[in-house]
Amino acid sequence: MKHLLKMLDLSSEEITEILNLADQLKYEKKHGIPHKLLEGKSLGLIFEKASTRTRVSFETGMYQLGGQPIFLSSRDMQIGRGEPVQDTARVLSRYLDGIMIRTFEQKEVEDLAKYGSIPIINGLTDFCHPCQILADLMTIREYKGKLSGLKMSFIGDGNNMMNSLIVGALKTGMSISVACPEGYEPDSKVIDFAKEYGNKFEMFRTPKEAVVDADVVITDVWASMGQESEAEKRKKAFEGYQINSELMSLAKSDAMVQHCLPAHRGEEITEDVFEAHADEIFEEAENRLHAQKAVMVKCLSDK
Ligand code: CP
Ligand code: NVA
């Protein structure tokens, strides 16, 4: 695997290989088995948006693999003052063995991969969040023992999370139903992709329709990073799109809840549902570490 730019680029087999390696690395970490698979390698971490989980899990993950993470805030880089991506990519390719980037436009990530000569890992764009989805799939597989045949429901914004979950769920044999208000649908590229899967993908206006018999119910914030000025407008648009106990009563009785975090209790999810599923949600957050270590090994290892 050369890069991780978006879920659309991964085959079903590649996803399974990443999840299997992630499980193995999690086991090795828990049992104190050394796994310094990236000794001598350096990974640059470019952040043009805030982060808690992505930054800390990539930094510590790279350290556990024997490599060196280098945090690069765009505020301190020339890219933040207008140096073109094409030049940044060609320069950093001469120092580093890989780059993780969190930014706004998907094109910036694709351009880094196009102009640079080292692996690029997408740590979130407005279009997608593949590292998060790999951790989500890992967690669901851990709790349910399988992915194929399960039903996922995503309630809320057609944002980076919804876009990537649709692709990740369908590529791993799950079905997915989403509910979003008019004007907040997933990206048209994702809808076109999902159409090939027939009735395994369904889009509804009401959360109740989407959540029926779900094995996993997922949501995300109503205003993503970069959309702060729309927060009030979005609060109105997403009224009724909340995961609460009434909605959960329509899902399977043993349904899981996942949330990429940070969560806004009382908006997209109630406090009681969040706390009832806190173990699954924080396992999901932990699995960012293991899933991303698998991605780094797949992309950066010489073997
Ligand atoms: N879920 C997630 O990506 O969290 P951060 O924004 O804290 O990295
Ligand atoms: N949709 C959210 C995800 C945060 C991890 C955002 O882009 O801000």
Coordinates of C-alpha atoms and ligand atoms in Angstrom, one line a residue:
M1 CA 0.0 0.0 0.0
K2 CA 1.6 3.3 -1.1
H3 CA -0.7 5.9 0.5
L4 CA -3.9 6.1 2.6
L5 CA -5.7 9.0 0.9
K6 CA -9.4 7.9 1.2
M7 CA -11.4 4.8 1.8
L8 CA -12.5 4.7 -1.9
D9 CA -8.9 3.8 -2.8
L10 CA -8.7 0.7 -0.6
S11 CA -9.8 -2.8 -1.7
S12 CA -11.8 -5.0 0.6
E13 CA -8.7 -7.2 1.0
E14 CA -6.5 -4.3 1.9
I15 CA -9.0 -3.2 4.6
T16 CA -9.0 -6.7 6.1
E17 CA -5.2 -6.9 6.0
I18 CA -5.0 -3.5 7.9
L19 CA -7.6 -4.7 10.5
N20 CA -5.8 -8.0 11.0
L21 CA -2.4 -6.3 11.5
A22 CA -4.1 -3.8 13.8
D23 CA -5.4 -6.6 16.0
Q24 CA -1.9 -8.2 16.0
L25 CA -0.2 -4.9 17.0
K26 CA -2.8 -4.3 19.7
Y27 CA -2.1 -7.8 21.1
E28 CA 1.7 -7.2 21.0
K29 CA 1.3 -3.9 22.8
K30 CA -0.9 -5.4 25.5
H31 CA 1.5 -8.3 26.0
G32 CA 4.7 -6.2 26.0
I33 CA 5.9 -7.9 22.8
P34 CA 8.3 -5.4 21.0
H35 CA 7.2 -4.5 17.5
K36 CA 9.7 -1.9 16.3
L37 CA 8.8 -2.3 12.7
L38 CA 9.7 1.3 11.7
E39 CA 13.1 1.7 13.3
G40 CA 15.0 4.6 11.8
K41 CA 11.9 6.0 9.9
S42 CA 10.5 9.5 10.3
L43 CA 6.9 10.6 9.9
G44 CA 5.9 14.2 9.5
L45 CA 2.6 15.2 11.0
I46 CA 1.1 18.3 9.3
F47 CA -1.9 19.8 11.1
E48 CA -3.9 22.6 9.6
K49 CA -6.8 21.9 12.0
A50 CA -7.0 21.0 15.8
S51 CA -6.6 17.5 17.1
T52 CA -6.4 15.5 20.3
R53 CA -6.7 11.8 19.3
T54 CA -5.1 11.9 15.8
R55 CA -2.0 13.8 17.0
V56 CA -1.4 11.8 20.2
S57 CA -2.1 8.4 18.6
F58 CA 0.2 9.0 15.6
E59 CA 3.0 10.4 17.8
T60 CA 2.9 7.6 20.3
G61 CA 2.2 5.0 17.7
M62 CA 5.3 6.0 15.7
Y63 CA 7.3 5.9 18.9
Q64 CA 6.1 2.4 19.7
L65 CA 7.1 1.3 16.2
G66 CA 10.6 2.5 16.8
G67 CA 10.3 5.5 14.5
Q68 CA 10.3 9.3 14.9
P69 CA 7.2 11.5 14.7
I70 CA 7.7 15.1 13.8
F71 CA 4.7 17.4 14.7
L72 CA 4.4 20.2 12.1
S73 CA 1.8 22.9 12.8
S74 CA 0.9 24.7 9.5
R75 CA 1.0 27.9 11.6
D76 CA 4.7 27.5 11.9
M77 CA 5.4 26.2 8.4
Q78 CA 5.9 28.1 5.2
I79 CA 2.9 26.3 3.7
G80 CA 0.8 28.4 6.1
R81 CA 2.3 31.5 4.5
G82 CA 1.6 30.3 0.9
E83 CA 4.5 28.0 -0.1
P84 CA 2.9 25.7 -2.7
V85 CA 2.0 22.1 -1.8
Q86 CA 4.0 21.0 -4.9
D87 CA 7.2 22.5 -3.4
T88 CA 6.5 21.4 0.2
A89 CA 5.9 17.8 -1.0
R90 CA 9.2 17.7 -2.9
V91 CA 11.2 19.1 -0.1
L92 CA 9.7 17.0 2.7
S93 CA 10.1 13.9 0.5
R94 CA 13.9 14.4 0.8
Y95 CA 13.8 14.4 4.7
L96 CA 11.0 12.2 5.8
D97 CA 9.8 8.6 5.1
G98 CA 6.1 9.5 5.2
I99 CA 3.7 12.4 5.9
M100 CA 0.4 12.4 7.8
I101 CA -1.7 15.5 7.0
R102 CA -4.9 16.9 8.5
T103 CA -6.3 19.7 6.3
F104 CA -9.4 21.1 4.6
E105 CA -9.4 20.2 1.0
Q106 CA -9.0 16.6 -0.2
K107 CA -7.1 18.0 -3.2
E108 CA -4.2 19.1 -0.9
V109 CA -3.7 15.5 0.3
E110 CA -3.9 14.1 -3.2
D111 CA -1.4 16.8 -4.4
L112 CA 1.1 15.9 -1.7
A113 CA 0.9 12.3 -3.0
K114 CA 1.1 13.4 -6.6
Y115 CA 4.1 15.7 -6.2
G116 CA 6.0 14.0 -3.4
S117 CA 7.7 10.6 -3.5
I118 CA 6.9 9.3 0.0
P119 CA 3.7 7.7 1.4
I120 CA 0.9 10.2 2.4
I121 CA -1.6 9.4 5.1
N122 CA -4.9 11.4 5.4
G123 CA -5.5 12.4 9.0
L124 CA -8.9 14.0 8.1
T125 CA -10.1 16.4 5.3
D126 CA -13.5 17.9 4.8
F127 CA -14.2 15.0 2.5
C128 CA -13.1 12.0 4.6
H129 CA -11.5 10.5 7.7
P130 CA -10.1 7.1 6.7
C131 CA -8.0 6.5 9.8
Q132 CA -11.1 7.0 12.0
I133 CA -13.1 4.6 9.9
L134 CA -10.5 1.9 10.1
A135 CA -10.5 2.2 13.9
D136 CA -14.4 2.1 13.9
L137 CA -14.4 -1.1 11.7
M138 CA -11.7 -2.6 14.0
T139 CA -13.9 -1.9 17.1
I140 CA -17.1 -3.2 15.6
R141 CA -15.3 -6.4 14.5
E142 CA -13.9 -6.7 18.0
Y143 CA -17.3 -6.4 19.7
K144 CA -19.4 -8.3 17.1
G145 CA -16.9 -10.9 15.9
K146 CA -17.6 -10.0 12.3
L147 CA -18.5 -7.2 9.9
S148 CA -20.2 -8.8 6.9
G149 CA -23.9 -9.0 7.3
L150 CA -24.2 -6.3 10.0
K151 CA -26.2 -3.1 9.6
M152 CA -24.8 0.3 10.4
S153 CA -26.9 3.4 10.8
F154 CA -25.4 6.9 10.7
I155 CA -27.6 9.8 11.9
G156 CA -26.6 13.4 11.1
D157 CA -24.4 15.4 8.8
G158 CA -23.2 14.1 5.4
N159 CA -19.7 15.0 6.4
N160 CA -16.2 13.4 6.3
M161 CA -17.4 10.7 8.7
M162 CA -20.6 9.8 6.9
N163 CA -18.7 9.8 3.5
S164 CA -16.1 7.4 4.8
L165 CA -18.3 5.2 6.8
I166 CA -20.6 4.5 3.8
V167 CA -17.5 3.4 1.8
G168 CA -16.0 1.4 4.7
A169 CA -19.2 -0.4 5.6
L170 CA -20.1 -1.4 2.0
K171 CA -16.5 -2.6 1.3
T172 CA -16.6 -4.8 4.3
G173 CA -19.9 -6.4 3.6
M174 CA -22.1 -4.4 5.9
S175 CA -25.2 -2.5 4.9
I176 CA -25.6 1.1 5.9
S177 CA -28.6 3.4 6.3
V178 CA -28.1 7.1 6.8
A179 CA -30.5 9.9 7.8
C180 CA -29.6 13.5 7.1
P181 CA -31.6 16.7 6.6
E182 CA -32.1 18.1 3.1
G183 CA -29.0 20.0 2.0
Y184 CA -26.7 17.9 4.3
E185 CA -26.4 14.8 2.2
P186 CA -23.1 12.9 1.7
D187 CA -20.8 13.7 -1.2
S188 CA -22.1 12.8 -4.7
K189 CA -19.0 10.7 -5.4
V190 CA -19.9 8.6 -2.4
I191 CA -23.5 8.3 -3.4
D192 CA -22.5 7.2 -6.9
F193 CA -20.2 4.5 -5.3
A194 CA -22.9 3.3 -3.0
K195 CA -25.5 3.0 -5.8
E196 CA -23.5 0.0 -7.0
Y197 CA -24.4 -1.8 -3.8
G198 CA -28.2 -1.7 -4.4
N199 CA -30.3 -1.8 -1.3
K200 CA -27.3 -2.3 1.0
F201 CA -27.2 1.5 1.0
E202 CA -30.3 3.5 2.0
M203 CA -30.7 7.2 2.6
F204 CA -33.6 8.6 4.7
R205 CA -34.8 11.9 6.0
T206 CA -35.9 10.6 9.4
P207 CA -33.5 9.0 11.9
K208 CA -36.3 6.5 12.9
E209 CA -36.4 4.9 9.5
A210 CA -32.6 4.7 9.3
V211 CA -32.0 3.1 12.7
V212 CA -34.5 0.1 12.5
D213 CA -32.7 -3.2 13.4
A214 CA -29.3 -1.5 13.3
D215 CA -26.3 -3.4 14.9
V216 CA -24.3 -0.2 15.1
V217 CA -25.6 3.4 15.5
I218 CA -23.1 6.2 14.7
T219 CA -23.2 9.9 14.8
D220 CA -20.8 12.9 14.7
V221 CA -20.9 16.6 15.5
W222 CA -23.4 18.8 13.6
A223 CA -20.7 21.5 12.8
S224 CA -17.3 20.2 11.8
M225 CA -14.0 22.0 12.1
G226 CA -14.1 25.0 9.7
Q227 CA -17.9 25.3 10.0
E228 CA -18.0 27.1 13.3
S229 CA -19.8 30.2 11.8
E230 CA -22.7 27.9 10.7
A231 CA -23.1 26.4 14.2
E232 CA -26.5 28.1 15.0
K233 CA -28.0 27.4 11.5
R234 CA -26.9 23.8 11.8
K235 CA -28.4 23.4 15.3
K236 CA -31.8 24.2 13.8
A237 CA -31.3 22.0 10.7
F238 CA -30.3 19.0 12.8
E239 CA -33.1 19.3 15.3
G240 CA -34.5 15.8 15.7
Y241 CA -31.3 14.1 14.5
Q242 CA -30.2 13.1 18.0
I243 CA -29.3 9.7 19.2
N244 CA -31.4 9.2 22.3
S245 CA -32.9 6.3 24.1
E246 CA -36.1 6.5 22.2
L247 CA -34.2 6.2 18.9
M248 CA -32.0 3.4 20.3
S249 CA -35.1 1.4 21.2
L250 CA -35.7 0.9 17.4
A251 CA -32.2 -0.6 16.8
K252 CA -31.3 -4.2 17.8
S253 CA -31.3 -4.7 21.6
D254 CA -27.6 -5.3 21.6
A255 CA -26.7 -2.4 19.2
M256 CA -23.4 -0.7 19.7
V257 CA -22.9 3.1 19.5
Q258 CA -19.8 4.7 18.0
H259 CA -18.7 8.3 18.0
C260 CA -15.4 9.5 16.6
L261 CA -15.3 12.3 19.3
P262 CA -15.2 15.0 20.4
A263 CA -18.9 14.6 21.3
H264 CA -21.4 17.3 22.0
R265 CA -23.8 15.9 24.6
G266 CA -27.3 17.2 24.3
E267 CA -26.9 17.9 20.6
E268 CA -26.1 14.8 18.4
I269 CA -26.2 12.4 21.3
T270 CA -27.7 12.4 24.8
E271 CA -25.6 12.1 27.9
D272 CA -27.4 8.8 28.9
V273 CA -26.8 7.1 25.6
F274 CA -23.2 8.3 25.5
E275 CA -22.5 7.0 29.0
A276 CA -24.3 3.7 28.4
H277 CA -22.0 3.0 25.5
A278 CA -18.9 4.7 26.8
D279 CA -16.8 1.5 26.9
E280 CA -17.4 1.0 23.1
I281 CA -16.7 4.6 22.3
F282 CA -13.4 4.8 24.2
E283 CA -12.3 1.5 22.8
E284 CA -12.9 3.1 19.4
A285 CA -10.7 6.0 20.5
E286 CA -8.0 3.6 21.7
N287 CA -8.2 1.6 18.4
R288 CA -7.1 4.8 16.5
L289 CA -3.7 4.0 17.9
H290 CA -3.6 0.3 16.8
A291 CA -5.3 0.9 13.4
Q292 CA -2.9 3.8 12.5
K293 CA 0.1 1.8 13.6
A294 CA -1.1 -0.9 11.0
V295 CA -1.5 1.9 8.4
M296 CA 2.0 3.3 9.1
V297 CA 3.6 -0.2 8.9
K298 CA 1.7 -1.0 5.6
C299 CA 2.8 2.3 4.1
L300 CA 6.3 2.9 5.5
S301 CA 7.8 -0.5 6.1
D302 CA 10.4 -1.8 3.6
K303 CA 9.2 -5.4 4.0
Ligands
CP1 N1 -11.7 11.7 16.1 C1 -10.7 12.5 15.9 O1 -10.1 12.5 14.8 O2 -10.3 13.3 17.0 P1 -9.2 14.5 17.0 O3 -9.9 15.6 16.2 O4 -9.0 14.8 18.4 O5 -7.9 14.0 16.3
NVA2 N1 -16.6 15.8 11.4 C1 -15.7 16.2 12.4 C2 -14.8 15.0 12.8 C3 -13.8 15.4 13.9 C4 -12.9 14.2 14.2 C5 -14.8 17.4 11.9 O1 -14.4 17.3 10.7 O2 -14.6 18.3 12.7

